[in-house]
Amino acid sequence: MAMMVKPLLFLLLCLLLHPIAATNDNLVPERREVYDNGRIIDITHRYTPETPSGGDPENGVGQFLRLRDSMKNGSICNGSELRKLFVHAGTHVDAPGHMLDIYFDAGFDIDTLDLGVLNGPALLVDVPRDKNITAEVMQSLNIPKGVRRVLFRTLNTDRKLMFKKEFDTSFVGFMKDGAKWLVDNTDIKLVGVDYLSAAAYDHLVPTHLVFHEGREVILVEGLKLDDIQPGIYSVHCLPLRLVGAEGSPIRCILIK
Ligand SMILES: *C1O[C@H](CO)[C@@H](O)[C@H](O)[C@H]1NC(C)=O
Ligand SMILES: *[C@@H]1O[C@H](CO)[C@@H](O)[C@H](O)[C@H]1NC(C)=O
Ligand SMILES: *[C@@H]1O[C@H](CO)[C@@H](O)[C@H](O)[C@H]1NC(C)=O
């Protein structure tokens, strides 16, 4: 017994005296989906070379990160650079200029998005799995007036489309009449969806136009909504302040 205690004490002493050595023994970073015992849920997908992108349909975003300065090569620090990241890849947000050139030219870029809309109480709902989001589907969801932020979970989540690097055009999204119904009949200003586009592929442009025309609705796309109970949360989304860009990667979390 005593023979075991001594080395243990020694080890403990070493750990106390050499905090850096101590952390070096345990160099396995933790990657999490939830924080603080589940109170904070990360609804952002990781950005990796395999992250799907409508701009690079076959191959995902590819090698968008590069180690420009490397300590292994004598630099005083490691320094990575972002090289080529389509701003509508992975979890991202659209600005009104995405499909309305007049708004692009006028400067309605990511930096002008209302953080008040991107942050606040939000409802996570399940959409019937056998349809795209039409006016009829929107009506059937019975989203109460006054609800300003809704995250729509669809078949895309079940199909794990965001985990596949190839862009899949058969994803579920809003049909033009669904978007119009939402704009005309609800108070929803933040529309969150679980694939790269809020608009179904067949209605890509007309649906985006309906959403973006009024410059009030913000589309957050490519959210990670797996394994979360439907209901009310507090959503917090922060895009990068990309001046001149009509899209941006965005970090979104839900708080219970
Ligand atoms: C960056 O720096 C750390 C510390 O020296 C080193 O362990 C790591 O391997 C470096 N990364 C690369 C890719 O050079
Ligand atoms: C270090 O430099 C060599 C030679 O220029 C290069 O081949 C290698 O990729 C560099 N490594 C890193 C991590 O930058
Ligand atoms: C939704 O629309 C897309 C075309 O935009 C289609 O490929 C897909 O099958 C539709 N999904 C459902 C569930 O109806």
Coordinates of C-alpha atoms and ligand atoms in Angstrom, one line a residue:
M1 CA 0.0 0.0 0.0
A2 CA 2.6 2.5 1.1
M3 CA 4.6 1.7 -2.0
M4 CA 1.7 2.8 -4.1
V5 CA 0.9 6.0 -2.2
K6 CA 4.4 7.4 -2.6
P7 CA 4.5 7.5 -6.4
L8 CA 0.9 8.8 -6.4
L9 CA 1.9 11.7 -4.1
F10 CA 4.9 12.4 -6.4
L11 CA 2.7 12.4 -9.4
L12 CA 0.2 14.7 -7.7
L13 CA 3.1 17.1 -6.8
C14 CA 4.3 17.1 -10.4
L15 CA 0.9 17.9 -11.6
L16 CA 0.6 20.8 -9.2
L17 CA 4.0 22.2 -10.0
H18 CA 3.8 21.7 -13.7
P19 CA 0.3 22.7 -14.8
I20 CA 1.3 22.8 -18.4
A21 CA 2.8 19.3 -18.3
A22 CA -0.4 18.3 -16.6
T23 CA -2.6 19.6 -19.4
N24 CA -0.3 18.0 -22.0
D25 CA -1.1 14.6 -20.6
N26 CA -4.7 15.1 -21.5
L27 CA -4.7 16.7 -24.9
V28 CA -8.0 15.6 -26.2
P29 CA -10.3 18.4 -27.1
E30 CA -13.9 18.0 -26.3
R31 CA -16.4 18.6 -29.2
R32 CA -19.9 19.0 -28.0
E33 CA -23.4 19.5 -29.3
V34 CA -24.8 20.7 -25.9
Y35 CA -23.4 22.7 -23.1
D36 CA -24.2 23.3 -19.5
N37 CA -26.1 20.0 -19.0
G38 CA -28.1 20.5 -22.1
R39 CA -29.2 24.0 -21.4
I40 CA -27.4 25.3 -24.5
I41 CA -27.9 23.4 -27.7
D42 CA -25.6 24.1 -30.7
I43 CA -27.7 24.1 -33.8
T44 CA -24.8 25.0 -36.1
H45 CA -23.2 22.4 -38.3
R46 CA -19.4 22.1 -38.2
Y47 CA -17.5 23.6 -41.1
T48 CA -15.3 20.9 -42.6
P49 CA -14.2 20.2 -46.2
E50 CA -17.2 17.8 -46.4
T51 CA -19.8 20.5 -45.5
P52 CA -22.4 20.6 -48.3
S53 CA -22.6 23.7 -50.5
G54 CA -25.0 24.6 -53.2
G55 CA -22.1 26.5 -54.8
D56 CA -19.9 23.4 -55.0
P57 CA -22.6 20.7 -55.6
E58 CA -20.4 17.7 -56.0
N59 CA -17.6 18.2 -53.5
G60 CA -18.8 20.2 -50.5
V61 CA -16.9 23.3 -49.6
G62 CA -13.5 21.5 -50.0
Q63 CA -10.2 22.8 -48.5
F64 CA -11.4 26.2 -47.4
L65 CA -8.9 26.4 -44.5
R66 CA -5.2 26.6 -45.0
L67 CA -2.4 26.8 -42.5
R68 CA -0.5 29.9 -43.8
D69 CA 2.0 30.2 -41.0
S70 CA 3.2 27.0 -39.3
M71 CA 5.2 26.6 -36.1
K72 CA 6.5 23.3 -37.5
N73 CA 8.0 25.4 -40.3
G74 CA 9.6 28.0 -38.0
S75 CA 6.8 30.5 -37.6
I76 CA 6.3 32.0 -34.2
C77 CA 2.7 30.9 -34.3
N78 CA 0.3 28.8 -36.3
G79 CA -1.9 31.0 -38.4
S80 CA -4.7 29.7 -40.6
E81 CA -6.5 31.5 -43.4
L82 CA -9.9 31.1 -44.9
R83 CA -9.5 30.9 -48.6
K84 CA -12.6 29.9 -50.5
L85 CA -15.8 29.4 -48.5
F86 CA -19.0 29.9 -50.4
V87 CA -21.0 32.1 -48.0
H88 CA -24.2 30.0 -48.6
A89 CA -22.5 26.7 -47.5
G90 CA -23.2 25.0 -44.3
T91 CA -25.2 26.8 -41.6
H92 CA -25.6 30.3 -43.0
V93 CA -27.9 33.3 -43.3
D94 CA -29.1 35.2 -46.4
A95 CA -29.4 38.9 -46.8
P96 CA -32.0 40.5 -49.1
G97 CA -29.4 41.0 -51.9
H98 CA -29.1 37.3 -52.4
M99 CA -31.7 37.2 -55.1
L100 CA -32.7 40.8 -55.6
D101 CA -29.9 42.7 -57.3
I102 CA -31.4 46.0 -56.6
Y103 CA -31.0 45.3 -52.8
F104 CA -27.5 44.0 -53.4
D105 CA -26.5 47.2 -55.2
A106 CA -28.2 49.3 -52.5
G107 CA -26.1 47.7 -49.9
F108 CA -28.5 45.5 -47.9
D109 CA -25.8 43.2 -46.9
I110 CA -25.1 40.9 -43.9
D111 CA -23.9 43.8 -41.8
T112 CA -27.4 45.4 -42.1
L113 CA -29.4 42.4 -40.8
D114 CA -31.4 43.0 -37.6
L115 CA -29.8 41.2 -34.7
G116 CA -33.1 41.7 -32.8
V117 CA -34.7 39.3 -35.3
L118 CA -31.8 36.9 -35.1
N119 CA -32.1 36.7 -31.3
G120 CA -35.1 36.0 -29.2
P121 CA -37.9 33.5 -28.4
A122 CA -38.3 30.8 -31.2
L123 CA -40.6 27.9 -31.9
L124 CA -39.2 24.6 -33.2
V125 CA -41.9 22.8 -35.2
D126 CA -42.0 19.5 -37.1
V127 CA -43.3 19.8 -40.6
P128 CA -45.3 16.8 -42.1
R129 CA -42.8 14.6 -43.7
D130 CA -44.6 13.9 -46.9
K131 CA -44.8 17.4 -48.4
N132 CA -42.9 20.5 -49.2
I133 CA -43.9 23.6 -47.3
T134 CA -47.0 24.8 -49.1
A135 CA -49.7 27.3 -48.0
E136 CA -51.8 24.3 -46.9
V137 CA -48.9 22.9 -44.8
M138 CA -48.2 26.4 -43.3
Q139 CA -51.9 26.7 -42.4
S140 CA -52.0 23.2 -40.8
L141 CA -49.1 24.1 -38.5
N142 CA -51.3 26.5 -36.6
I143 CA -48.5 28.8 -35.6
P144 CA -50.0 31.4 -33.3
K145 CA -49.9 35.1 -34.2
G146 CA -47.2 36.9 -32.3
V147 CA -44.6 34.1 -32.9
R148 CA -41.7 35.9 -34.7
R149 CA -39.1 33.1 -35.0
V150 CA -39.8 29.6 -36.3
L151 CA -37.4 26.8 -37.0
F152 CA -38.9 24.3 -39.4
R153 CA -37.7 20.7 -39.0
T154 CA -38.4 18.6 -42.0
L155 CA -37.6 15.3 -43.7
N156 CA -34.2 16.9 -44.5
T157 CA -33.2 16.2 -40.8
D158 CA -34.4 12.6 -41.0
R159 CA -32.5 12.1 -44.3
K160 CA -29.4 13.7 -42.7
L161 CA -28.9 15.7 -45.8
M162 CA -26.6 18.2 -44.1
F163 CA -24.2 15.4 -43.3
K164 CA -23.8 14.5 -47.0
K165 CA -21.3 16.5 -48.9
E166 CA -23.2 16.2 -52.3
F167 CA -25.9 18.8 -52.7
D168 CA -29.2 17.0 -52.9
T169 CA -31.8 18.9 -54.9
S170 CA -34.7 16.7 -53.6
F171 CA -34.6 18.5 -50.2
V172 CA -37.8 19.8 -48.6
G173 CA -38.4 23.6 -48.6
F174 CA -40.9 26.3 -49.0
M175 CA -43.0 26.4 -52.2
K176 CA -43.8 29.9 -53.4
D177 CA -47.4 29.7 -52.0
G178 CA -46.1 28.6 -48.6
A179 CA -43.7 31.6 -48.4
K180 CA -46.5 33.9 -49.4
W181 CA -48.9 32.4 -46.8
L182 CA -46.2 33.0 -44.1
V183 CA -45.6 36.6 -45.1
D184 CA -49.3 37.4 -45.4
N185 CA -50.7 35.6 -42.4
T186 CA -48.1 35.3 -39.7
D187 CA -45.7 37.5 -37.7
I188 CA -42.7 35.3 -38.5
K189 CA -39.6 37.3 -39.3
L190 CA -36.9 34.6 -38.7
V191 CA -37.4 31.5 -40.8
G192 CA -34.9 28.7 -39.9
V193 CA -34.7 25.6 -42.0
D194 CA -32.7 22.3 -41.9
Y195 CA -31.1 22.4 -45.4
L196 CA -29.1 24.8 -47.5
S197 CA -32.1 26.6 -48.9
A198 CA -35.4 27.7 -47.4
A199 CA -36.9 27.5 -50.9
A200 CA -37.6 24.1 -52.4
Y201 CA -35.3 23.6 -55.4
D202 CA -38.2 23.7 -57.9
H203 CA -39.3 27.1 -56.6
L204 CA -35.8 28.4 -55.8
V205 CA -36.0 31.9 -57.1
P206 CA -39.7 32.8 -56.7
T207 CA -39.8 31.6 -53.1
H208 CA -36.7 33.6 -52.2
L209 CA -38.2 36.7 -53.8
V210 CA -41.3 36.4 -51.7
F211 CA -39.2 36.2 -48.6
H212 CA -36.7 38.9 -49.4
E213 CA -39.0 41.4 -51.1
G214 CA -40.1 43.1 -47.9
R215 CA -36.6 43.0 -46.4
E216 CA -38.2 41.9 -43.1
V217 CA -37.9 38.1 -43.1
I218 CA -34.4 36.7 -42.4
L219 CA -33.6 33.2 -43.7
V220 CA -31.3 31.0 -41.6
E221 CA -30.5 27.9 -43.5
G222 CA -28.7 24.6 -42.9
L223 CA -29.5 24.4 -39.2
K224 CA -28.8 21.3 -37.2
L225 CA -32.1 20.4 -35.6
D226 CA -31.5 16.7 -34.8
D227 CA -32.6 15.2 -31.5
I228 CA -34.3 18.4 -30.1
Q229 CA -37.8 18.4 -28.6
P230 CA -40.2 20.7 -30.5
G231 CA -41.2 23.7 -28.5
I232 CA -40.2 27.1 -27.4
Y233 CA -36.5 28.1 -26.9
S234 CA -34.5 31.2 -27.0
V235 CA -32.5 31.3 -30.3
H236 CA -29.3 33.2 -30.7
C237 CA -27.8 33.6 -34.1
L238 CA -24.8 35.8 -34.9
P239 CA -23.5 36.2 -38.5
L240 CA -20.1 37.6 -39.4
R241 CA -20.1 41.3 -40.2
L242 CA -19.3 40.7 -43.9
V243 CA -19.7 44.1 -45.5
G244 CA -20.9 43.7 -49.1
A245 CA -21.8 40.0 -48.7
E246 CA -25.4 38.7 -49.3
G247 CA -24.7 35.6 -47.2
S248 CA -22.6 34.6 -44.2
P249 CA -21.7 31.6 -42.1
I250 CA -23.7 31.9 -38.9
R251 CA -23.4 30.4 -35.4
C252 CA -26.8 29.6 -33.9
I253 CA -27.6 28.2 -30.5
L254 CA -30.8 27.4 -28.7
I255 CA -31.1 28.1 -24.9
K256 CA -33.7 26.2 -22.9
Ligands
LIG1 C1 0.9 24.5 -34.4 O1 1.7 24.8 -33.2 C2 1.7 23.7 -32.3 C3 2.6 24.1 -31.1 O2 3.9 24.2 -31.6 C4 2.1 22.4 -32.9 O3 2.0 21.4 -31.9 C5 1.2 22.1 -34.0 O4 1.5 20.9 -34.6 C6 1.3 23.2 -35.0 N1 0.5 22.9 -36.1 C7 1.0 22.7 -37.3 C8 0.1 22.1 -38.3 O5 2.1 23.1 -37.6
LIG2 C1 6.3 23.5 -44.4 O1 7.0 23.8 -45.5 C2 7.2 22.8 -46.5 C3 8.2 23.3 -47.5 O2 7.8 24.5 -48.0 C4 5.8 22.5 -47.1 O3 6.0 21.4 -48.0 C5 4.9 22.1 -45.9 O4 3.6 21.8 -46.5 C6 4.9 23.1 -44.9 N1 4.1 22.6 -43.8 C7 3.1 23.3 -43.2 C8 2.4 22.7 -42.1 O5 2.8 24.5 -43.6
LIG3 C1 -40.1 18.6 -52.4 O1 -39.7 19.3 -53.6 C2 -38.6 18.7 -54.3 C3 -38.4 19.6 -55.5 O2 -38.1 20.9 -55.2 C4 -38.9 17.3 -54.6 O3 -37.7 16.7 -55.2 C5 -39.2 16.5 -53.4 O4 -39.5 15.2 -53.7 C6 -40.3 17.2 -52.6 N1 -40.4 16.5 -51.3 C7 -41.6 16.0 -50.8 C8 -41.5 15.4 -49.5 O5 -42.6 16.2 -51.4

